[in-house]
Short mmCIF file of C-alpha atoms in Angstrom, two decimals:
data_model
loop_
_atom_site.label_atom_id
_atom_site.label_comp_id
_atom_site.label_asym_id
_atom_site.label_seq_id
_atom_site.Cartn_x
_atom_site.Cartn_y
_atom_site.Cartn_z
CA MET J 24 -8.83 -26.63 -5.78
CA HIS J 25 -5.43 -24.63 -7.16
CA ASN J 26 -6.30 -21.96 -9.85
CA GLU J 27 -4.60 -18.57 -10.63
CA ILE J 28 -5.84 -16.59 -7.70
CA GLY J 29 -2.60 -15.98 -5.88
CA TYR J 30 -3.07 -13.24 -2.94
CA ILE J 31 -4.50 -10.54 -2.42
CA HIS J 32 -3.27 -8.03 -5.04
CA HIS J 33 -4.06 -4.87 -2.29
CA VAL J 34 -6.60 -2.61 -0.62
CA GLY J 35 -7.70 0.52 -0.53
CA HIS J 36 -8.72 2.85 1.68
CA VAL J 37 -11.06 5.92 0.63
CA VAL J 38 -10.69 8.98 2.62
CA HIS J 39 -11.88 12.78 2.35
CA ASN J 40 -8.49 13.59 3.68
CA ILE J 41 -5.24 12.57 1.73
CA GLU J 42 -2.67 14.76 4.29
CA THR J 43 -4.38 13.91 7.73
CA THR J 44 -4.52 10.31 6.29
CA ARG J 45 -1.33 9.56 6.41
CA GLU J 46 0.53 11.43 9.11
CA LEU J 47 -2.78 8.60 11.24
CA TYR J 48 -0.56 5.81 9.33
CA ARG J 49 2.80 7.48 9.89
CA ARG J 50 1.19 7.71 13.97
CA LEU J 51 0.33 3.68 13.55
CA GLY J 52 3.92 2.98 12.12
CA PHE J 53 3.90 2.55 8.51
CA LEU J 54 6.35 5.04 6.50
CA THR J 55 3.72 6.01 3.08
CA THR J 56 4.67 6.74 -0.64
CA ALA J 57 4.63 10.63 -1.12
CA PRO J 58 0.68 11.44 -3.02
CA ALA J 59 0.71 11.59 -6.25
CA TYR J 60 -2.17 12.80 -8.58
CA PRO J 61 -3.52 12.70 -12.12
CA THR J 62 -3.93 16.15 -14.33
CA LEU J 63 -5.92 16.46 -17.30
CA SER J 64 -6.94 18.85 -19.90
CA ARG J 65 -10.49 18.40 -20.19
CA LYS J 66 -10.54 19.73 -23.73
CA ALA J 67 -8.97 20.68 -26.72
CA GLY J 68 -6.53 24.15 -25.69
CA GLN J 69 -7.49 24.05 -22.63
CA PRO J 70 -4.61 24.35 -18.84
CA ALA J 71 -4.22 20.37 -17.66
CA THR J 72 -6.07 20.67 -13.84
CA PRO J 73 -6.17 18.00 -10.78
CA PHE J 74 -9.20 15.28 -12.19
CA GLY J 75 -9.01 12.22 -10.94
CA ALA J 76 -8.29 9.78 -7.48
CA ALA J 77 -5.28 10.87 -5.83
CA ASN J 78 -3.19 7.79 -3.59
CA MET J 79 -0.11 6.89 -1.06
CA HIS J 80 0.95 3.50 -0.99
CA VAL J 81 1.95 1.54 2.85
CA THR J 82 3.53 -0.67 -0.28
CA PHE J 83 5.69 -4.58 1.18
CA VAL J 84 7.85 -6.88 -0.61
CA ARG J 85 4.23 -8.62 -2.69
CA ASN J 86 1.49 -5.71 -1.82
CA PHE J 87 -0.13 -2.61 -0.90
CA VAL J 88 -2.54 -0.77 1.06
CA GLU J 89 -3.36 1.57 -1.55
CA ILE J 90 -5.32 5.50 0.62
CA MET J 91 -7.32 6.91 -2.49
CA ALA J 92 -9.13 10.91 -2.13
CA ILE J 93 -10.42 12.35 -5.21
CA VAL J 94 -9.36 15.14 -6.13
CA THR J 95 -10.05 18.79 -7.85
CA GLU J 96 -8.93 21.47 -8.67
CA GLU J 97 -9.72 23.57 -4.64
CA SER J 98 -8.06 19.77 -3.48
CA HIS J 99 -5.10 20.85 -0.10
CA LEU J 100 -2.94 18.06 -0.77
CA PRO J 101 1.11 18.34 1.09
CA ASP J 102 3.49 19.44 -0.74
CA ASP J 103 5.04 16.59 -1.83
CA ALA J 104 2.34 15.85 -3.60
CA THR J 105 2.99 14.71 -7.58
CA PRO J 106 1.35 15.89 -10.75
CA ILE J 107 1.13 13.30 -13.36
CA PRO J 108 -0.11 14.89 -17.06
CA LEU J 109 -2.99 11.99 -18.70
CA ARG J 110 -1.45 12.17 -22.23
CA VAL J 111 -4.77 11.45 -24.07
CA PRO J 112 -5.01 11.69 -27.62
CA PRO J 113 -8.32 14.24 -28.74
CA ALA J 114 -10.30 11.55 -30.57
CA ALA J 115 -9.67 9.54 -27.05
CA LEU J 116 -10.10 12.86 -24.73
CA PRO J 117 -14.15 12.49 -25.35
CA HIS J 118 -14.77 8.32 -23.64
CA VAL J 119 -11.08 9.15 -21.33
CA VAL J 120 -12.97 11.94 -19.21
CA GLU J 121 -16.31 9.84 -19.26
CA SER J 122 -14.34 6.80 -17.68
CA ILE J 123 -12.78 8.38 -14.83
CA GLU J 124 -16.23 10.39 -14.22
CA ARG J 125 -17.41 6.82 -14.04
CA THR J 126 -14.46 6.29 -11.57
CA LEU J 127 -14.84 9.03 -9.48
CA SER J 128 -18.77 8.61 -9.25
CA ASN J 129 -17.65 4.42 -8.01
CA ILE J 130 -15.37 6.18 -5.22
CA SER J 131 -18.03 9.24 -3.78
CA ALA J 132 -20.50 6.39 -3.71
CA SER J 133 -17.73 5.32 -1.43
CA LEU J 134 -17.02 7.90 0.88
CA ALA J 135 -21.29 8.59 0.87
CA ARG J 136 -21.83 5.65 2.95
CA PHE J 137 -18.50 5.90 4.80
CA GLU J 138 -15.21 6.70 5.25
CA GLY J 139 -13.00 3.94 5.56
CA LEU J 140 -11.86 0.47 3.74
CA HIS J 141 -13.46 0.11 -0.27
CA ILE J 142 -11.28 -1.76 -2.46
CA LEU J 143 -10.14 -5.50 -2.20
CA VAL J 144 -8.36 -6.50 -5.38
CA PHE J 145 -6.68 -9.95 -5.64
CA GLN J 146 -3.09 -11.11 -7.29
CA THR J 147 -3.59 -13.27 -10.39
CA ASP J 148 -0.92 -15.02 -12.47
CA ASP J 149 -3.27 -14.69 -15.86
CA ALA J 150 -5.15 -12.08 -16.43
CA GLN J 151 -6.56 -13.43 -19.47
CA ALA J 152 -7.06 -17.04 -17.51
CA SER J 153 -9.13 -14.89 -14.59
CA ALA J 154 -11.54 -13.85 -17.65
CA ARG J 155 -12.12 -16.72 -18.90
CA ARG J 156 -12.70 -18.43 -16.00
CA PHE J 157 -14.99 -15.51 -15.42
CA ASP J 158 -16.94 -16.20 -17.93
CA GLN J 159 -17.84 -19.94 -17.11
CA MET J 160 -18.30 -18.70 -13.87
CA GLY J 161 -21.24 -16.33 -14.51
CA VAL J 162 -19.21 -13.48 -13.24
CA GLY J 163 -19.91 -10.26 -14.63
CA HIS J 164 -16.72 -7.88 -15.78
CA SER J 165 -14.98 -5.78 -17.22
CA GLY J 166 -12.23 -7.38 -19.47
CA VAL J 167 -8.61 -7.33 -19.49
CA ASN J 168 -7.52 -4.16 -19.40
CA ARG J 169 -3.72 -3.47 -19.70
CA VAL J 170 -1.60 -0.09 -17.74
CA GLN J 171 1.52 0.36 -17.44
CA GLN J 172 3.98 2.23 -15.05
CA PRO J 173 6.96 4.33 -15.04
CA ASP J 174 9.31 1.69 -12.90
CA GLN J 175 7.11 -1.35 -15.00
CA GLN J 176 8.79 -3.68 -17.80
CA VAL J 177 5.46 -4.65 -19.70
CA PRO J 178 1.65 -3.47 -19.00
CA MET J 179 0.28 -5.31 -15.37
CA GLY J 180 -3.35 -7.28 -16.79
CA ILE J 181 -6.35 -6.00 -13.97
CA VAL J 182 -10.15 -7.01 -14.60
CA GLU J 183 -12.77 -4.57 -12.04
CA ILE J 184 -15.83 -7.15 -11.12
CA ASP J 185 -17.89 -4.32 -12.11
CA ARG J 186 -20.52 -6.39 -14.20
CA GLU J 187 -23.55 -7.19 -11.30
CA ASN J 188 -24.55 -6.13 -7.43
CA VAL J 189 -21.07 -5.45 -5.38
CA PRO J 190 -22.06 -3.84 -2.54
CA GLU J 191 -19.33 -3.74 -0.83
CA GLY J 192 -16.60 -1.34 -2.68
CA ARG J 193 -14.58 -2.36 -5.63
CA LEU J 194 -13.62 -5.72 -6.90
CA ALA J 195 -10.74 -6.60 -9.02
CA VAL J 196 -7.64 -8.94 -9.83
CA ALA J 197 -4.48 -7.94 -11.05
CA GLU J 198 -1.32 -9.65 -12.30
CA ALA J 199 1.79 -8.87 -9.72
CA PRO J 200 3.84 -6.19 -11.47
CA ILE J 201 7.52 -6.44 -13.52
CA LEU J 202 9.43 -3.41 -12.68
CA GLU J 203 12.29 -1.92 -14.13
CA THR J 204 14.77 -2.10 -11.83
CA SER J 205 15.59 -4.76 -8.03
CA SER J 206 15.46 -1.81 -6.25
CA ALA J 207 12.01 -1.40 -7.38
CA GLN J 208 10.84 -3.70 -6.18
CA ALA J 209 12.92 -2.89 -2.44
CA ALA J 210 10.11 -2.49 0.14
CA PRO J 211 10.92 0.56 2.91
CA ILE J 212 11.13 -1.05 6.33
CA HIS J 213 8.02 0.46 7.95
CA PRO J 214 8.96 1.35 12.25
CA ASN J 215 6.14 -0.94 13.65
CA GLY J 216 7.62 -3.95 11.75
CA ALA J 217 5.43 -4.63 9.40
CA THR J 218 6.03 -7.29 6.47
CA ASP J 219 3.03 -8.21 4.00
CA LEU J 220 -0.59 -7.40 3.77
CA VAL J 221 -2.30 -11.03 4.97
CA GLU J 222 -6.08 -11.11 5.01
CA SER J 223 -8.70 -8.43 4.05
CA MET J 224 -12.31 -8.56 6.59
CA LEU J 225 -15.65 -8.26 5.22
CA CYS J 226 -19.05 -7.14 8.16
CA VAL J 227 -22.11 -8.94 6.33
CA PRO J 228 -25.31 -9.75 7.01
CA ASP J 229 -26.30 -12.42 8.89
CA ALA J 230 -28.93 -13.54 6.49
CA GLU J 231 -27.12 -12.64 3.60
CA SER J 232 -24.41 -14.85 4.67
CA GLU J 233 -24.48 -17.68 2.57
CA ALA J 234 -25.09 -15.61 0.15
CA TYR J 235 -21.68 -13.55 -0.01
CA VAL J 236 -20.29 -16.82 0.64
CA ALA J 237 -20.78 -17.97 -2.93
CA ARG J 238 -20.57 -15.49 -4.60
CA TYR J 239 -16.21 -15.08 -2.92
CA GLN J 240 -16.51 -18.57 -4.11
CA ARG J 241 -16.64 -18.24 -7.75
CA TYR J 242 -14.48 -15.02 -7.35
CA LEU J 243 -11.56 -16.85 -6.43
CA GLY J 244 -12.05 -20.51 -7.53
CA ARG J 245 -12.33 -22.70 -4.18
CA ALA J 246 -14.77 -23.45 -0.76
CA ALA J 247 -14.50 -21.44 2.16
CA ARG J 248 -13.64 -23.64 5.22
CA LYS J 249 -15.67 -22.16 8.75
CA ASP J 250 -13.52 -21.17 11.64
CA GLY J 251 -16.13 -20.40 14.72
CA ALA J 252 -18.51 -18.12 13.28
CA THR J 253 -16.67 -17.05 9.73
CA TYR J 254 -15.61 -18.15 6.83
CA VAL J 255 -12.46 -17.59 5.80
CA PHE J 256 -11.11 -18.40 2.12
CA ASP J 257 -7.54 -19.34 1.98
CA LEU J 258 -5.00 -17.62 -0.33
CA ARG J 259 -0.95 -17.77 -0.58
CA GLN J 260 0.37 -16.98 2.60
CA SER J 261 -3.08 -14.48 2.94
CA SER J 262 -7.11 -15.08 3.62
CA VAL J 263 -10.24 -13.65 3.38
CA ARG J 264 -12.24 -13.51 6.82
CA LEU J 265 -15.70 -13.38 5.77
CA ILE J 266 -18.44 -11.99 9.33
CA PRO J 267 -21.56 -12.19 9.88
CA ALA J 268 -22.78 -8.99 11.43
CA SER J 269 -24.02 -10.26 14.55
CA ARG J 270 -20.26 -11.77 15.17
CA LEU J 271 -18.52 -9.25 14.85
CA GLY J 272 -18.33 -8.38 18.01
CA GLU J 273 -16.34 -11.84 19.21
CA ILE J 274 -13.92 -11.53 16.42
CA MET J 275 -12.99 -7.17 17.35
CA PRO J 276 -14.64 -6.31 20.65
CA GLY J 277 -16.47 -2.82 20.18
CA GLU J 278 -15.97 -3.07 16.69
CA ILE J 279 -19.82 -1.99 15.35
CA ALA J 280 -19.88 -1.93 11.18
CA PRO J 281 -20.64 1.81 9.58
CA THR J 282 -23.25 -0.13 7.52
CA LEU J 283 -23.79 -3.38 5.93
CA PRO J 284 -21.97 -4.85 3.14
CA ALA J 285 -18.35 -3.72 4.77
CA PHE J 286 -14.79 -4.00 4.61
CA VAL J 287 -13.93 -3.75 8.39
CA ALA J 288 -9.72 -4.35 9.03
CA TYR J 289 -6.69 -6.01 7.13
CA ALA J 290 -4.63 -7.51 8.69
CA VAL J 291 -0.24 -7.21 8.47
CA ALA J 292 2.55 -9.31 9.02
CA VAL J 293 5.55 -8.09 11.14
CA ARG J 294 8.57 -9.35 11.72
CA GLY J 295 8.05 -10.04 16.21
CA LEU J 296 5.11 -8.67 18.35
CA ASP J 297 8.15 -6.92 20.37
CA THR J 298 8.07 -3.97 17.29
#
């Protein structure tokens, strides 16, 4: 079945220390963007302070891996971390602060489960179409929110799947950004040869496997195919793989999920296996 869902937009790795994690990714052969973090004056007249989640990206041509950590006034960030001032009209400030605090609470809850992968966002050709389809399928969602980064031509539509139980973390769909310049669209050449984010792997309780398959079928608007012990949702040159916990060792020898459910891995395509 063809619908508006395309490929994996990004996955998110939630960590305590973003600088240590950057070094780990470097040792794995990935290049990352410099960390960025928001600052905000939480009350009129007060100085702006770090507030929210710092993040950096492992960027590919069409998607990325987000590395995220909560920031506070006491946070230790790399010297090249960039503050991004949030400018909010005074009347809207209480609502914005409440929204950010809710996001921080969700991220903190993810970290309390374990440090690792907690975010999966799918690319959509049309966020409004995704929201309408979610309504038809009974998927609880946020509605379409539009955000714009400095290098984007137009705001990007995002729909959070946040009005139903999603124990594995944050799920959303997002439009691909339309960037201002061709240079902004160019991805770095990673030393390990990685070129694309092509799979997200979710480990689930055996007894709930069919329920997870049914839930992701509603999100993605397509059926899963059986691949050995796993269930695979095929997207555009990418996929989501659901793995029953008792079979994880067959797919990833020696791996044990920290808790269930858990995003246990993602896969990238590479230029060649000899890189």
